[in-house]
Structure formats: structure tokens, C-alpha cells
mmCIF file of C-alpha atoms in Angstrom:
data_model
loop_
_atom_site.group_PDB
_atom_site.id
_atom_site.type_symbol
_atom_site.label_atom_id
_atom_site.label_comp_id
_atom_site.label_asym_id
_atom_site.label_seq_id
_atom_site.Cartn_x
_atom_site.Cartn_y
_atom_site.Cartn_z
ATOM 1 C CA MET A 1336 -11.968 4.016 72.787
ATOM 2 C CA GLN A 1337 -15.081 5.697 74.227
ATOM 3 C CA ALA A 1338 -15.527 9.343 73.370
ATOM 4 C CA ILE A 1339 -14.394 11.617 76.192
ATOM 5 C CA GLY A 1340 -17.457 12.202 78.317
ATOM 6 C CA ALA A 1341 -18.382 15.638 79.647
ATOM 7 C CA GLY A 1342 -17.753 16.054 83.366
ATOM 8 C CA VAL A 1343 -20.174 17.393 85.944
ATOM 9 C CA PRO A 1344 -18.948 21.039 85.736
ATOM 10 C CA PHE A 1345 -19.330 21.074 81.959
ATOM 11 C CA ARG A 1346 -22.785 19.549 82.204
ATOM 12 C CA ALA A 1347 -23.794 22.223 84.713
ATOM 13 C CA ILE A 1348 -22.620 24.961 82.338
ATOM 14 C CA THR A 1349 -24.575 23.518 79.416
ATOM 15 C CA GLU A 1350 -27.725 23.366 81.526
ATOM 16 C CA VAL A 1351 -27.429 27.086 82.204
ATOM 17 C CA VAL A 1352 -26.122 28.574 78.940
ATOM 18 C CA GLY A 1353 -26.928 25.802 76.473
ATOM 19 C CA TYR A 1354 -24.629 24.321 73.839
ATOM 20 C CA ALA A 1355 -24.193 23.745 70.107
ATOM 21 C CA GLU A 1356 -23.879 20.224 68.753
ATOM 22 C CA LEU A 1357 -22.034 19.159 65.570
ATOM 23 C CA SER A 1358 -23.955 16.244 64.065
ATOM 24 C CA ALA A 1359 -23.433 16.485 60.292
ATOM 25 C CA ILE A 1360 -21.159 13.832 58.779
ATOM 26 C CA ARG A 1361 -18.757 15.367 56.254
ATOM 27 C CA ARG A 1362 -16.092 12.672 55.894
ATOM 28 C CA GLN A 1363 -18.162 10.057 54.030
ATOM 29 C CA ARG A 1364 -19.148 11.181 50.539
ATOM 30 C CA THR A 1365 -22.060 8.762 50.140
ATOM 31 C CA GLN A 1366 -25.262 9.512 52.021
ATOM 32 C CA TRP A 1367 -25.963 5.989 53.240
ATOM 33 C CA GLN A 1368 -22.386 5.670 54.535
ATOM 34 C CA GLY A 1369 -22.787 8.935 56.417
ATOM 35 C CA GLN A 1370 -25.972 7.571 57.970
ATOM 36 C CA ALA A 1371 -24.092 4.408 58.934
ATOM 37 C CA SER A 1372 -21.430 6.555 60.619
ATOM 38 C CA VAL A 1373 -24.106 8.272 62.687
ATOM 39 C CA ALA A 1374 -25.403 4.827 63.700
ATOM 40 C CA PHE A 1375 -21.916 3.703 64.768
ATOM 41 C CA ALA A 1376 -21.390 6.941 66.700
ATOM 42 C CA THR A 1377 -24.670 6.517 68.589
ATOM 43 C CA HIS A 1378 -23.956 2.883 69.506
ATOM 44 C CA LYS A 1379 -26.403 1.470 66.941
ATOM 45 C CA THR A 1380 -23.794 -0.875 65.523
ATOM 46 C CA ALA A 1381 -26.327 -3.249 63.978
ATOM 47 C CA GLU A 1382 -27.715 -0.387 61.889
ATOM 48 C CA GLY A 1383 -24.219 0.727 60.980
ATOM 49 C CA LEU A 1384 -23.474 -2.714 59.590
ATOM 50 C CA ALA A 1385 -25.830 -1.927 56.716
ATOM 51 C CA TYR A 1386 -22.573 -2.204 54.779
ATOM 52 C CA ARG A 1387 -23.478 -5.877 54.362
ATOM 53 C CA SER A 1388 -26.435 -5.092 52.088
ATOM 54 C CA HIS A 1389 -24.104 -3.012 49.910
ATOM 55 C CA GLY A 1390 -21.565 -5.799 49.541
ATOM 56 C CA HIS A 1391 -18.912 -4.220 51.781
ATOM 57 C CA ILE A 1392 -18.690 -7.033 54.347
ATOM 58 C CA HIS A 1393 -16.586 -9.935 53.104
ATOM 59 C CA MET A 1394 -16.782 -13.311 54.826
ATOM 60 C CA ALA A 1395 -13.932 -15.811 54.437
ATOM 61 C CA GLU A 1396 -13.509 -19.311 55.784
ATOM 62 C CA THR A 1397 -10.374 -18.662 57.864
ATOM 63 C CA ASN A 1398 -8.544 -15.679 59.336
ATOM 64 C CA GLU A 1399 -5.683 -16.296 56.925
ATOM 65 C CA THR A 1400 -8.063 -16.180 53.959
ATOM 66 C CA ALA A 1401 -9.631 -12.951 55.263
ATOM 67 C CA ARG A 1402 -6.185 -11.363 55.475
ATOM 68 C CA ALA A 1403 -5.411 -12.559 51.954
ATOM 69 C CA GLN A 1404 -8.564 -10.835 50.692
ATOM 70 C CA ILE A 1405 -7.454 -7.570 52.301
ATOM 71 C CA VAL A 1406 -4.020 -7.873 50.679
ATOM 72 C CA ARG A 1407 -5.617 -8.542 47.290
ATOM 73 C CA ASP A 1408 -7.988 -5.573 47.523
ATOM 74 C CA TYR A 1409 -5.337 -3.261 48.985
ATOM 75 C CA ILE A 1410 -2.929 -4.019 46.137
ATOM 76 C CA HIS A 1411 -5.703 -3.652 43.544
ATOM 77 C CA ASP A 1412 -6.636 -0.247 44.957
ATOM 78 C CA LEU A 1413 -2.989 0.810 45.020
ATOM 79 C CA GLU A 1414 -2.563 -0.112 41.363
ATOM 80 C CA SER A 1415 -5.860 1.327 40.129
ATOM 81 C CA ARG A 1416 -5.862 4.512 42.240
ATOM 82 C CA SER A 1417 -2.201 5.287 42.821
ATOM 83 C CA GLY A 1418 -3.009 8.887 43.698
ATOM 84 C CA GLY A 1419 -5.485 7.956 46.424
ATOM 85 C CA THR A 1420 -4.940 7.195 50.086
ATOM 86 C CA ARG A 1421 -5.720 3.938 51.844
ATOM 87 C CA ALA A 1422 -5.319 2.181 55.165
ATOM 88 C CA ALA A 1423 -5.538 -1.417 56.297
ATOM 89 C CA MET A 1424 -6.211 -1.910 59.970
ATOM 90 C CA ALA A 1425 -6.822 -4.544 62.621
ATOM 91 C CA HIS A 1426 -7.210 -4.603 66.381
ATOM 92 C CA ARG A 1427 -4.661 -7.283 67.185
ATOM 93 C CA ARG A 1428 -1.035 -6.429 66.607
ATOM 94 C CA VAL A 1429 -0.280 -9.930 65.382
ATOM 95 C CA ASP A 1430 -2.817 -9.396 62.573
ATOM 96 C CA VAL A 1431 -1.268 -6.030 61.735
ATOM 97 C CA CYS A 1432 2.161 -7.649 61.527
ATOM 98 C CA ALA A 1433 0.865 -10.402 59.228
ATOM 99 C CA LEU A 1434 -0.890 -7.904 56.952
ATOM 100 C CA ASN A 1435 2.252 -5.812 56.628
ATOM 101 C CA GLN A 1436 4.358 -8.849 55.817
ATOM 102 C CA ASP A 1437 1.887 -10.105 53.207
ATOM 103 C CA ILE A 1438 1.413 -6.733 51.500
ATOM 104 C CA ARG A 1439 5.187 -6.211 51.293
ATOM 105 C CA ALA A 1440 5.694 -9.722 49.934
ATOM 106 C CA CYS A 1441 3.054 -9.123 47.258
ATOM 107 C CA LEU A 1442 4.638 -5.821 46.207
ATOM 108 C CA GLN A 1443 8.049 -7.472 46.028
ATOM 109 C CA GLU A 1444 6.663 -10.336 43.973
ATOM 110 C CA LYS A 1445 5.246 -7.806 41.504
ATOM 111 C CA GLY A 1446 8.607 -6.036 41.337
ATOM 112 C CA GLU A 1447 7.171 -2.836 42.810
ATOM 113 C CA LEU A 1448 9.316 -2.956 45.961
ATOM 114 C CA ALA A 1449 12.994 -3.841 46.226
ATOM 115 C CA LYS A 1450 13.923 -7.203 47.679
ATOM 116 C CA GLY A 1451 17.379 -8.082 48.915
ATOM 117 C CA VAL A 1452 20.421 -6.028 49.878
ATOM 118 C CA GLU A 1453 21.694 -6.085 46.307
ATOM 119 C CA ASN A 1454 18.525 -4.270 45.219
ATOM 120 C CA GLY A 1455 18.469 -1.681 47.984
ATOM 121 C CA GLU A 1456 16.503 -3.388 50.757
ATOM 122 C CA LEU A 1457 18.208 -3.010 54.147
ATOM 123 C CA THR A 1458 17.423 -4.532 57.532
ATOM 124 C CA PHE A 1459 17.434 -2.381 60.672
ATOM 125 C CA ALA A 1460 16.943 -3.070 64.357
ATOM 126 C CA THR A 1461 13.617 -1.714 65.637
ATOM 127 C CA ARG A 1462 11.990 -1.888 69.027
ATOM 128 C CA ASP A 1463 9.890 -4.830 67.788
ATOM 129 C CA GLY A 1464 12.778 -6.713 66.226
ATOM 130 C CA ALA A 1465 14.564 -6.687 62.893
ATOM 131 C CA ARG A 1466 12.643 -5.086 60.017
ATOM 132 C CA ALA A 1467 13.591 -4.782 56.351
ATOM 133 C CA PHE A 1468 12.919 -1.468 54.598
ATOM 134 C CA ALA A 1469 13.288 -0.313 51.010
ATOM 135 C CA PRO A 1470 12.503 2.871 49.078
ATOM 136 C CA GLY A 1471 8.728 3.086 48.625
ATOM 137 C CA ASP A 1472 7.912 1.254 51.861
ATOM 138 C CA ARG A 1473 5.056 2.627 53.945
ATOM 139 C CA ILE A 1474 6.101 3.146 57.572
ATOM 140 C CA VAL A 1475 4.581 4.317 60.846
ATOM 141 C CA PHE A 1476 6.294 6.161 63.690
ATOM 142 C CA LEU A 1477 5.458 4.666 67.080
ATOM 143 C CA GLU A 1478 6.763 7.289 69.501
ATOM 144 C CA ASN A 1479 6.753 11.086 69.738
ATOM 145 C CA ASN A 1480 10.082 12.708 68.900
ATOM 146 C CA ARG A 1481 10.549 16.471 68.951
ATOM 147 C CA ASP A 1482 13.881 16.387 67.146
ATOM 148 C CA LEU A 1483 12.306 14.574 64.189
ATOM 149 C CA GLY A 1484 9.046 16.459 64.496
ATOM 150 C CA VAL A 1485 6.994 13.248 64.458
ATOM 151 C CA LYS A 1486 4.248 11.939 66.691
ATOM 152 C CA ASN A 1487 3.038 8.496 67.591
ATOM 153 C CA GLY A 1488 0.969 7.192 64.670
ATOM 154 C CA VAL A 1489 2.376 9.479 61.954
ATOM 155 C CA LEU A 1490 2.740 7.717 58.597
ATOM 156 C CA GLY A 1491 5.229 8.219 55.819
ATOM 157 C CA THR A 1492 6.937 6.712 52.780
ATOM 158 C CA VAL A 1493 10.576 5.659 52.699
ATOM 159 C CA HIS A 1494 12.528 7.785 50.233
ATOM 160 C CA GLN A 1495 16.010 6.402 50.842
ATOM 161 C CA VAL A 1496 17.798 3.899 53.107
ATOM 162 C CA SER A 1497 21.512 3.755 53.799
ATOM 163 C CA ALA A 1498 23.725 1.479 55.865
ATOM 164 C CA ASP A 1499 26.426 2.587 58.286
ATOM 165 C CA GLN A 1500 29.374 3.693 56.162
ATOM 166 C CA SER A 1501 32.471 5.542 57.341
ATOM 167 C CA GLY A 1502 30.855 6.263 60.672
ATOM 168 C CA SER A 1503 27.895 8.122 59.156
ATOM 169 C CA GLY A 1504 25.413 5.744 60.787
ATOM 170 C CA SER A 1505 22.385 3.905 59.424
ATOM 171 C CA GLN A 1506 19.790 6.308 58.118
ATOM 172 C CA MET A 1507 16.373 6.379 56.567
ATOM 173 C CA ILE A 1508 14.971 9.394 54.764
ATOM 174 C CA VAL A 1509 11.183 9.468 55.042
ATOM 175 C CA LYS A 1510 8.592 11.629 53.310
ATOM 176 C CA LEU A 1511 5.860 12.292 55.868
ATOM 177 C CA ASP A 1512 2.194 12.173 55.000
ATOM 178 C CA GLY A 1513 0.398 15.488 55.130
ATOM 179 C CA ARG A 1514 -0.117 18.653 53.204
ATOM 180 C CA ASP A 1515 3.472 19.860 53.551
ATOM 181 C CA SER A 1516 4.938 16.416 52.694
ATOM 182 C CA SER A 1517 8.146 17.237 54.558
ATOM 183 C CA PHE A 1518 11.169 14.944 54.667
ATOM 184 C CA VAL A 1519 12.865 13.737 57.850
ATOM 185 C CA THR A 1520 16.149 11.893 58.247
ATOM 186 C CA VAL A 1521 15.906 9.123 60.815
ATOM 187 C CA ASP A 1522 19.053 7.934 62.581
ATOM 188 C CA MET A 1523 18.159 4.266 62.960
ATOM 189 C CA ASP A 1524 20.671 3.847 65.790
ATOM 190 C CA ALA A 1525 19.004 6.590 67.834
ATOM 191 C CA TYR A 1526 15.310 6.169 66.930
ATOM 192 C CA GLN A 1527 13.983 2.639 66.563
ATOM 193 C CA ALA A 1528 10.256 3.123 67.231
ATOM 194 C CA ILE A 1529 9.337 2.492 63.629
ATOM 195 C CA ASP A 1530 7.515 -0.229 61.717
ATOM 196 C CA HIS A 1531 5.869 -0.988 58.402
ATOM 197 C CA GLY A 1532 2.755 1.120 57.905
ATOM 198 C CA TYR A 1533 0.683 -0.546 55.203
ATOM 199 C CA ALA A 1534 -1.493 -1.795 58.058
ATOM 200 C CA THR A 1535 -1.735 -0.316 61.550
ATOM 201 C CA THR A 1536 -3.822 -0.901 64.661
ATOM 202 C CA ILE A 1537 -7.257 0.670 64.814
ATOM 203 C CA HIS A 1538 -6.037 2.795 67.721
ATOM 204 C CA LYS A 1539 -3.323 4.300 65.539
ATOM 205 C CA ASN A 1540 -5.991 5.367 63.020
ATOM 206 C CA GLN A 1541 -7.921 7.594 65.414
ATOM 207 C CA GLY A 1542 -8.287 10.936 63.700
ATOM 208 C CA ALA A 1543 -7.064 9.628 60.332
ATOM 209 C CA THR A 1544 -8.911 10.186 57.059
ATOM 210 C CA VAL A 1545 -8.251 8.126 53.930
ATOM 211 C CA ASP A 1546 -10.061 7.501 50.667
ATOM 212 C CA ARG A 1547 -10.458 3.763 51.261
ATOM 213 C CA ALA A 1548 -10.120 1.560 54.339
ATOM 214 C CA PHE A 1549 -9.736 -2.195 54.738
ATOM 215 C CA VAL A 1550 -10.682 -3.514 58.186
ATOM 216 C CA LEU A 1551 -9.976 -6.984 59.571
ATOM 217 C CA ALA A 1552 -12.678 -7.826 62.130
ATOM 218 C CA SER A 1553 -11.820 -9.823 65.225
ATOM 219 C CA GLY A 1554 -13.694 -11.087 68.253
ATOM 220 C CA THR A 1555 -11.697 -8.749 70.504
ATOM 221 C CA MET A 1556 -13.322 -5.656 69.001
ATOM 222 C CA ASP A 1557 -16.150 -3.694 70.610
ATOM 223 C CA ARG A 1558 -18.505 -0.978 69.403
ATOM 224 C CA HIS A 1559 -15.989 1.807 70.069
ATOM 225 C CA LEU A 1560 -13.267 0.144 67.995
ATOM 226 C CA THR A 1561 -15.839 -0.631 65.319
ATOM 227 C CA TYR A 1562 -16.900 3.017 65.215
ATOM 228 C CA VAL A 1563 -13.320 4.201 64.678
ATOM 229 C CA ALA A 1564 -12.484 1.530 62.097
ATOM 230 C CA MET A 1565 -15.642 1.978 60.035
ATOM 231 C CA THR A 1566 -15.526 5.778 59.837
ATOM 232 C CA ARG A 1567 -11.970 6.562 58.631
ATOM 233 C CA HIS A 1568 -12.847 6.607 54.922
ATOM 234 C CA ARG A 1569 -14.182 9.104 52.415
ATOM 235 C CA ASP A 1570 -15.157 6.763 49.573
ATOM 236 C CA SER A 1571 -15.418 3.195 50.827
ATOM 237 C CA VAL A 1572 -14.591 0.760 53.593
ATOM 238 C CA GLY A 1573 -14.500 -3.019 53.528
ATOM 239 C CA LEU A 1574 -14.979 -5.155 56.622
ATOM 240 C CA TYR A 1575 -13.312 -8.568 56.363
ATOM 241 C CA ALA A 1576 -14.244 -11.372 58.751
ATOM 242 C CA SER A 1577 -13.967 -15.140 58.926
ATOM 243 C CA ARG A 1578 -16.166 -18.027 59.920
ATOM 244 C CA GLN A 1579 -13.221 -19.295 61.947
ATOM 245 C CA GLU A 1580 -13.424 -16.158 64.102
ATOM 246 C CA PHE A 1581 -17.183 -15.631 64.253
ATOM 247 C CA GLY A 1582 -18.706 -18.984 63.378
ATOM 248 C CA ASP A 1583 -20.861 -20.993 65.754
ATOM 249 C CA ARG A 1584 -18.778 -23.899 67.027
ATOM 250 C CA ASN A 1585 -21.983 -25.803 67.691
ATOM 251 C CA ALA A 1586 -23.175 -25.467 64.111
ATOM 252 C CA GLY A 1587 -23.282 -28.614 62.035
ATOM 253 C CA VAL A 1588 -24.627 -30.435 59.028
ATOM 254 C CA LEU A 1589 -28.238 -31.521 59.459
ATOM 255 C CA VAL A 1590 -28.250 -35.321 59.601
ATOM 256 C CA ALA A 1591 -31.738 -36.118 60.871
ATOM 257 C CA HIS A 1592 -34.739 -34.624 62.658
ATOM 258 C CA GLY A 1593 -38.238 -35.639 63.679
ATOM 259 C CA VAL A 1594 -40.393 -36.981 66.488
ATOM 260 C CA ALA A 1595 -39.101 -39.931 68.538
ATOM 261 C CA PRO A 1596 -39.088 -41.233 72.106
ATOM 262 C CA TYR A 1597 -36.876 -38.960 74.194
ATOM 263 C CA GLN A 1598 -33.222 -39.990 73.819
ATOM 264 C CA HIS A 1599 -34.510 -42.716 71.479
ATOM 265 C CA LYS A 1600 -35.394 -44.906 74.448
ATOM 266 C CA ALA A 1601 -38.540 -46.992 74.222
ATOM 267 C CA GLY A 1602 -41.154 -46.010 76.769
ATOM 268 C CA ASN A 1603 -40.021 -42.387 77.037
ATOM 269 C CA ARG A 1604 -42.427 -39.622 76.066
ATOM 270 C CA ALA A 1605 -42.295 -38.382 72.490
ATOM 271 C CA SER A 1606 -40.225 -35.320 71.754
ATOM 272 C CA TYR A 1607 -38.643 -33.609 68.781
ATOM 273 C CA PHE A 1608 -34.964 -34.079 67.996
ATOM 274 C CA VAL A 1609 -32.388 -32.565 65.662
ATOM 275 C CA THR A 1610 -29.089 -34.332 64.962
ATOM 276 C CA LEU A 1611 -26.140 -32.349 63.622
ATOM 277 C CA GLU A 1612 -22.641 -33.405 62.602
ATOM 278 C CA THR A 1613 -19.992 -30.847 63.537
ATOM 279 C CA ALA A 1614 -16.946 -29.905 61.500
ATOM 280 C CA GLN A 1615 -14.957 -32.221 63.768
ATOM 281 C CA GLY A 1616 -17.110 -35.177 62.689
ATOM 282 C CA GLN A 1617 -18.942 -35.471 66.005
ATOM 283 C CA ARG A 1618 -22.690 -36.046 66.044
ATOM 284 C CA LYS A 1619 -24.868 -34.419 68.633
ATOM 285 C CA THR A 1620 -28.602 -34.580 69.156
ATOM 286 C CA VAL A 1621 -30.667 -31.773 70.646
ATOM 287 C CA TRP A 1622 -34.142 -32.422 72.054
ATOM 288 C CA GLY A 1623 -36.990 -29.971 72.532
ATOM 289 C CA VAL A 1624 -40.710 -29.696 71.835
ATOM 290 C CA ASP A 1625 -40.313 -26.235 70.287
ATOM 291 C CA LEU A 1626 -37.716 -27.539 67.816
ATOM 292 C CA GLU A 1627 -40.558 -28.892 65.669
ATOM 293 C CA ARG A 1628 -42.001 -25.406 65.210
ATOM 294 C CA ALA A 1629 -38.571 -23.902 64.588
ATOM 295 C CA MET A 1630 -37.639 -26.540 61.991
ATOM 296 C CA LYS A 1631 -40.953 -26.159 60.141
ATOM 297 C CA GLN A 1632 -40.435 -22.409 60.049
ATOM 298 C CA ALA A 1633 -36.850 -22.607 58.750
ATOM 299 C CA GLN A 1634 -37.326 -25.702 56.547
ATOM 300 C CA PRO A 1635 -33.638 -26.647 56.335
ATOM 301 C CA ALA A 1636 -32.653 -29.505 54.026
ATOM 302 C CA ILE A 1637 -30.763 -32.603 55.070
ATOM 303 C CA GLY A 1638 -27.072 -31.885 54.470
ATOM 304 C CA GLN A 1639 -27.437 -28.142 55.095
ATOM 305 C CA THR A 1640 -25.224 -26.514 57.726
ATOM 306 C CA ILE A 1641 -27.351 -24.873 60.406
ATOM 307 C CA SER A 1642 -27.164 -23.473 63.923
ATOM 308 C CA LEU A 1643 -29.657 -24.083 66.711
ATOM 309 C CA VAL A 1644 -30.116 -20.940 68.798
ATOM 310 C CA GLU A 1645 -31.773 -21.200 72.181
ATOM 311 C CA ASP A 1646 -33.857 -18.052 72.665
ATOM 312 C CA GLY A 1647 -34.759 -18.598 76.291
ATOM 313 C CA SER A 1648 -37.495 -20.500 78.060
ATOM 314 C CA THR A 1649 -41.048 -20.054 79.259
ATOM 315 C CA PRO A 1650 -42.811 -21.827 82.137
ATOM 316 C CA VAL A 1651 -45.341 -24.481 81.030
ATOM 317 C CA LEU A 1652 -47.947 -26.108 83.299
ATOM 318 C CA LEU A 1653 -48.249 -29.834 82.654
ATOM 319 C CA ALA A 1654 -51.467 -31.869 83.033
ATOM 320 C CA SER A 1655 -49.989 -33.382 86.181
ATOM 321 C CA GLY A 1656 -49.883 -29.941 87.751
ATOM 322 C CA ARG A 1657 -46.071 -29.734 87.551
ATOM 323 C CA THR A 1658 -44.474 -26.653 86.000
ATOM 324 C CA ILE A 1659 -41.481 -27.030 83.696
ATOM 325 C CA GLU A 1660 -39.348 -24.661 81.649
ATOM 326 C CA ARG A 1661 -39.838 -25.118 77.903
ATOM 327 C CA HIS A 1662 -37.009 -23.861 75.732
ATOM 328 C CA SER A 1663 -37.745 -21.884 72.588
ATOM 329 C CA TRP A 1664 -35.525 -22.241 69.534
ATOM 330 C CA THR A 1665 -34.512 -20.525 66.320
ATOM 331 C CA VAL A 1666 -32.944 -22.399 63.431
ATOM 332 C CA LEU A 1667 -30.482 -20.323 61.438
ATOM 333 C CA ASP A 1668 -28.496 -20.975 58.335
ATOM 334 C CA ALA A 1669 -24.830 -21.111 59.354
ATOM 335 C CA GLU A 1670 -24.019 -18.024 57.278
ATOM 336 C CA ASP A 1671 -26.729 -15.986 59.008
ATOM 337 C CA MET A 1672 -25.378 -17.191 62.335
ATOM 338 C CA VAL A 1673 -21.898 -15.934 61.460
ATOM 339 C CA TYR A 1674 -23.262 -12.455 60.746
ATOM 340 C CA ARG A 1675 -25.308 -12.602 63.925
ATOM 341 C CA GLN A 1676 -22.153 -13.379 65.896
ATOM 342 C CA LEU A 1677 -20.261 -10.628 64.060
ATOM 343 C CA GLU A 1678 -22.970 -8.110 64.884
ATOM 344 C CA SER A 1679 -23.082 -9.214 68.511
ATOM 345 C CA ARG A 1680 -19.319 -9.038 69.070
ATOM 346 C CA LEU A 1681 -18.906 -5.684 67.358
ATOM 347 C CA SER A 1682 -21.824 -4.231 69.326
ATOM 348 C CA ARG A 1683 -20.362 -4.874 72.772
ATOM 349 C CA SER A 1684 -19.878 -1.781 74.912
ATOM 350 C CA GLY A 1685 -16.366 -2.763 75.945
ATOM 351 C CA ALA A 1686 -16.934 -1.173 79.332
ATOM 352 C CA LYS A 1687 -15.348 -2.934 82.302
ATOM 353 C CA GLU A 1688 -13.878 -5.602 80.032
ATOM 354 C CA THR A 1689 -10.526 -7.271 80.525
ATOM 355 C CA THR A 1690 -8.686 -9.977 78.660
ATOM 356 C CA LEU A 1691 -10.657 -12.453 80.770
ATOM 357 C CA ASP A 1692 -13.734 -11.536 78.720
ATOM 358 C CA TYR A 1693 -12.125 -13.127 75.682
ATOM 359 C CA SER A 1694 -9.549 -15.389 77.307
ATOM 360 C CA GLN A 1695 -9.620 -17.993 74.538
ATOM 361 C CA ALA A 1696 -8.955 -15.462 71.777
ATOM 362 C CA PHE A 1697 -6.264 -13.876 73.938
ATOM 363 C CA ALA A 1698 -4.575 -17.232 74.541
ATOM 364 C CA GLU A 1699 -4.670 -18.090 70.850
ATOM 365 C CA ARG A 1700 -3.240 -14.714 70.021
ATOM 366 C CA ARG A 1701 -0.371 -15.206 72.458
ATOM 367 C CA GLY A 1702 0.494 -18.496 70.810
ATOM 368 C CA ILE A 1703 0.566 -16.951 67.376
ATOM 369 C CA ALA A 1704 2.589 -14.022 68.652
ATOM 370 C CA GLN A 1705 5.316 -16.349 69.870
ATOM 371 C CA MET A 1706 5.602 -17.737 66.356
ATOM 372 C CA PHE A 1707 6.132 -14.228 65.012
ATOM 373 C CA GLY A 1708 8.533 -13.336 67.799
ATOM 374 C CA ILE A 1709 6.628 -10.189 68.806
ATOM 375 C CA ASP A 1710 4.683 -8.945 71.787
ATOM 376 C CA SER A 1711 0.994 -9.368 70.975
ATOM 377 C CA GLU A 1712 -0.794 -7.487 73.738
ATOM 378 C CA ILE A 1713 -3.610 -5.269 72.563
ATOM 379 C CA VAL A 1714 -2.496 -1.653 72.309
ATOM 380 C CA LEU A 1715 -4.828 0.301 74.576
ATOM 381 C CA ARG A 1716 -3.098 3.673 74.606
ATOM 382 C CA PRO A 1717 -4.497 6.177 72.085
ATOM 383 C CA ALA A 1718 -2.278 7.773 69.467
ATOM 384 C CA SER A 1719 -0.837 11.063 70.679
#
């Protein structure tokens, strides 16, 4: 997702004849959002996430709840601004699939999209399995096709669906997005690279511009994906994340803290301890002299959920002449820790990374993908 870098010949030319640079942001209509876009573009992701102070970052407890919030806000925007444009997006294809299913289900429940063959909804074979389509459905084309005049990533709205009758074949008439709003007739037996397009991958949204965007954050994202996702909009963008995805697994409810013999064993030297109870009900005790300072500074209450962050260590010379490493600590409210993790993940360069860099998330994603019956690898090819 990195911008295409200038090669050595181009750099040599610019050194001789100079160059002009386009730096003004014209897509975002609000000044502070334009400034955030500049921050994302220059790899200052933490500054770009100023969206939090404006109430545009939404934190849910679980990934499922975060997706539900996107569906709710997407549907609300569709109903209140029917003439506007919008896009939901995620990095992982399994999340995109779930968002599409949930948005369709919500529209059908409201009676705004046909459900069932008797009402005009038909099921077709696609390259990713069987998909049901009805007039009004948002779809995305996944492969270039000269005969249809479509490219990978092009979006459209279903105008009509028809089953194979009298040898005419199964067809779908689609109104393409764009200024000309042309119609294409898709032979579903010949072209099957098609899917629902309420939500698409971030990669598919490169170059897109919409009025409002709804982004599901995941731990597999990096600063380049974040830049694309957070700069597709004119009016507003919402970033939706979950504590399940970005929370500190070592966070816990504060049970006790204070000075005691190390490991609570009589005769040991005095040290400071903090005992937390994790979400799994396990209690763990952390020891460290600097914890006393950190706890006094943060002043958490018993029963509050906190995270203990080790900030490194410094060498300390003891009276005995021996040198030890003393750890320094920061005590954070669990919510602040979630945002810290979010900021850290979304700020990664992504360079030289493989699935091994997030093997746990990849493994979890594979398991979920099997439940959906789809291939869940991350799409790394850019839209044509």
C-alpha cells in the first residue's frame, strides 16, 4: 500500500530541473480533517487519529459489536442521506463478508430489499460461492472485463435479476457508479467475479471518493492501509474498533497494591506490588519498586480496570556495589491502553511484514473463514 517511490533516474532529473509538489488536500471539506489527511500521508498516524477528539473513533467491546455499529450507522446514513455516497470497508475479507451479510439482512428486515425467490431475490454462483442478489443490491466487480467495460473494484447497483429461462441464461442488469451511470448486462454463467458491494476491502477503495466512510479497524492494518481508509471521504469518516481486537490481554481489575516483602515471603526485602484479576478470573501480581511512583501518579481505585505498561529499565547501583536493572512503569486506564494499542498497530510501517508478524490474528481469521466457507487471505493486489 506504500505510495510508488521515485526511482533513481527520476530523482536525478528532479535534482537538475526541479519539481512541483501537490500538497493541498481538496477531498476533505473540513479543515481539521484535511490536516489529519496530511498527517496520515506523511506517516504521522498518531496525529491523524485526532478523529478521536472529534468523536469519530468508536470503541466496542467485541468485533461483532463493532460491526453492528457500522451496520447501524451505514443504514442510518442511507436513510437520512439517500442521495449521498458511502462506503464501508475493512482489511480482512472475512470482515467484509460479514458486513455485507449484516447490511443486507438489515435492509431486508426493513423491507427495503427483496427477500426470497417469490419476491425477486435470486441466487447465483460466484467465484466465492453462492450469493443472493435482488434489485437495489450494491455489488462490486472483482475482475477486469473488456466486454462488460468494467474493472476490478468498480461498484454498481443491481437494476434487475433474471433466472435462466428458455435458454436465455441467468442475467443481472447493473447500473454502474460514475458520472455516466451506464447499464451493463452481466451473463452470470460467463462472468462470476462479482460480490455484494456495501462493504469492500480497503484495497478496493484505493482512488475512491465518497461522502461518508465507515472503517472497521483490525490488528492486521498498517499505516499505509490506515492512510487509504481514513482519506476516502468528503464529509466524514468513522473508525470502529473493539477492545477484543486491541485490548491489553494483561489488563485486569485492580485487587490490591502496596508495600510488602517480595513475593509475600517473610524475610525478603520490601518491594511494591500490584495484583490484578484478568477477564479470565486469574490473579497475577507484579512486583517493582517503581510501581509505587506509577500508582501514586495514576491513583487508580480498587475495582478499576487498568494496564501496567513496562517502559524499559535503567541501571541502578546498590549499596553492596552490585548493579541491577530497575524497571520503570506506567499505569494506564484500560480504555487509554486500548487507544494506545490502536495507535501503535495502525502506525506500523508494514514494510517487510508477513503473516508471521500477526500469526495469531491470521490463525483466528482462518478459523472464522472456514465457518463462512470462503478464502480469507488478505488481498494484497491493488485494484486495477
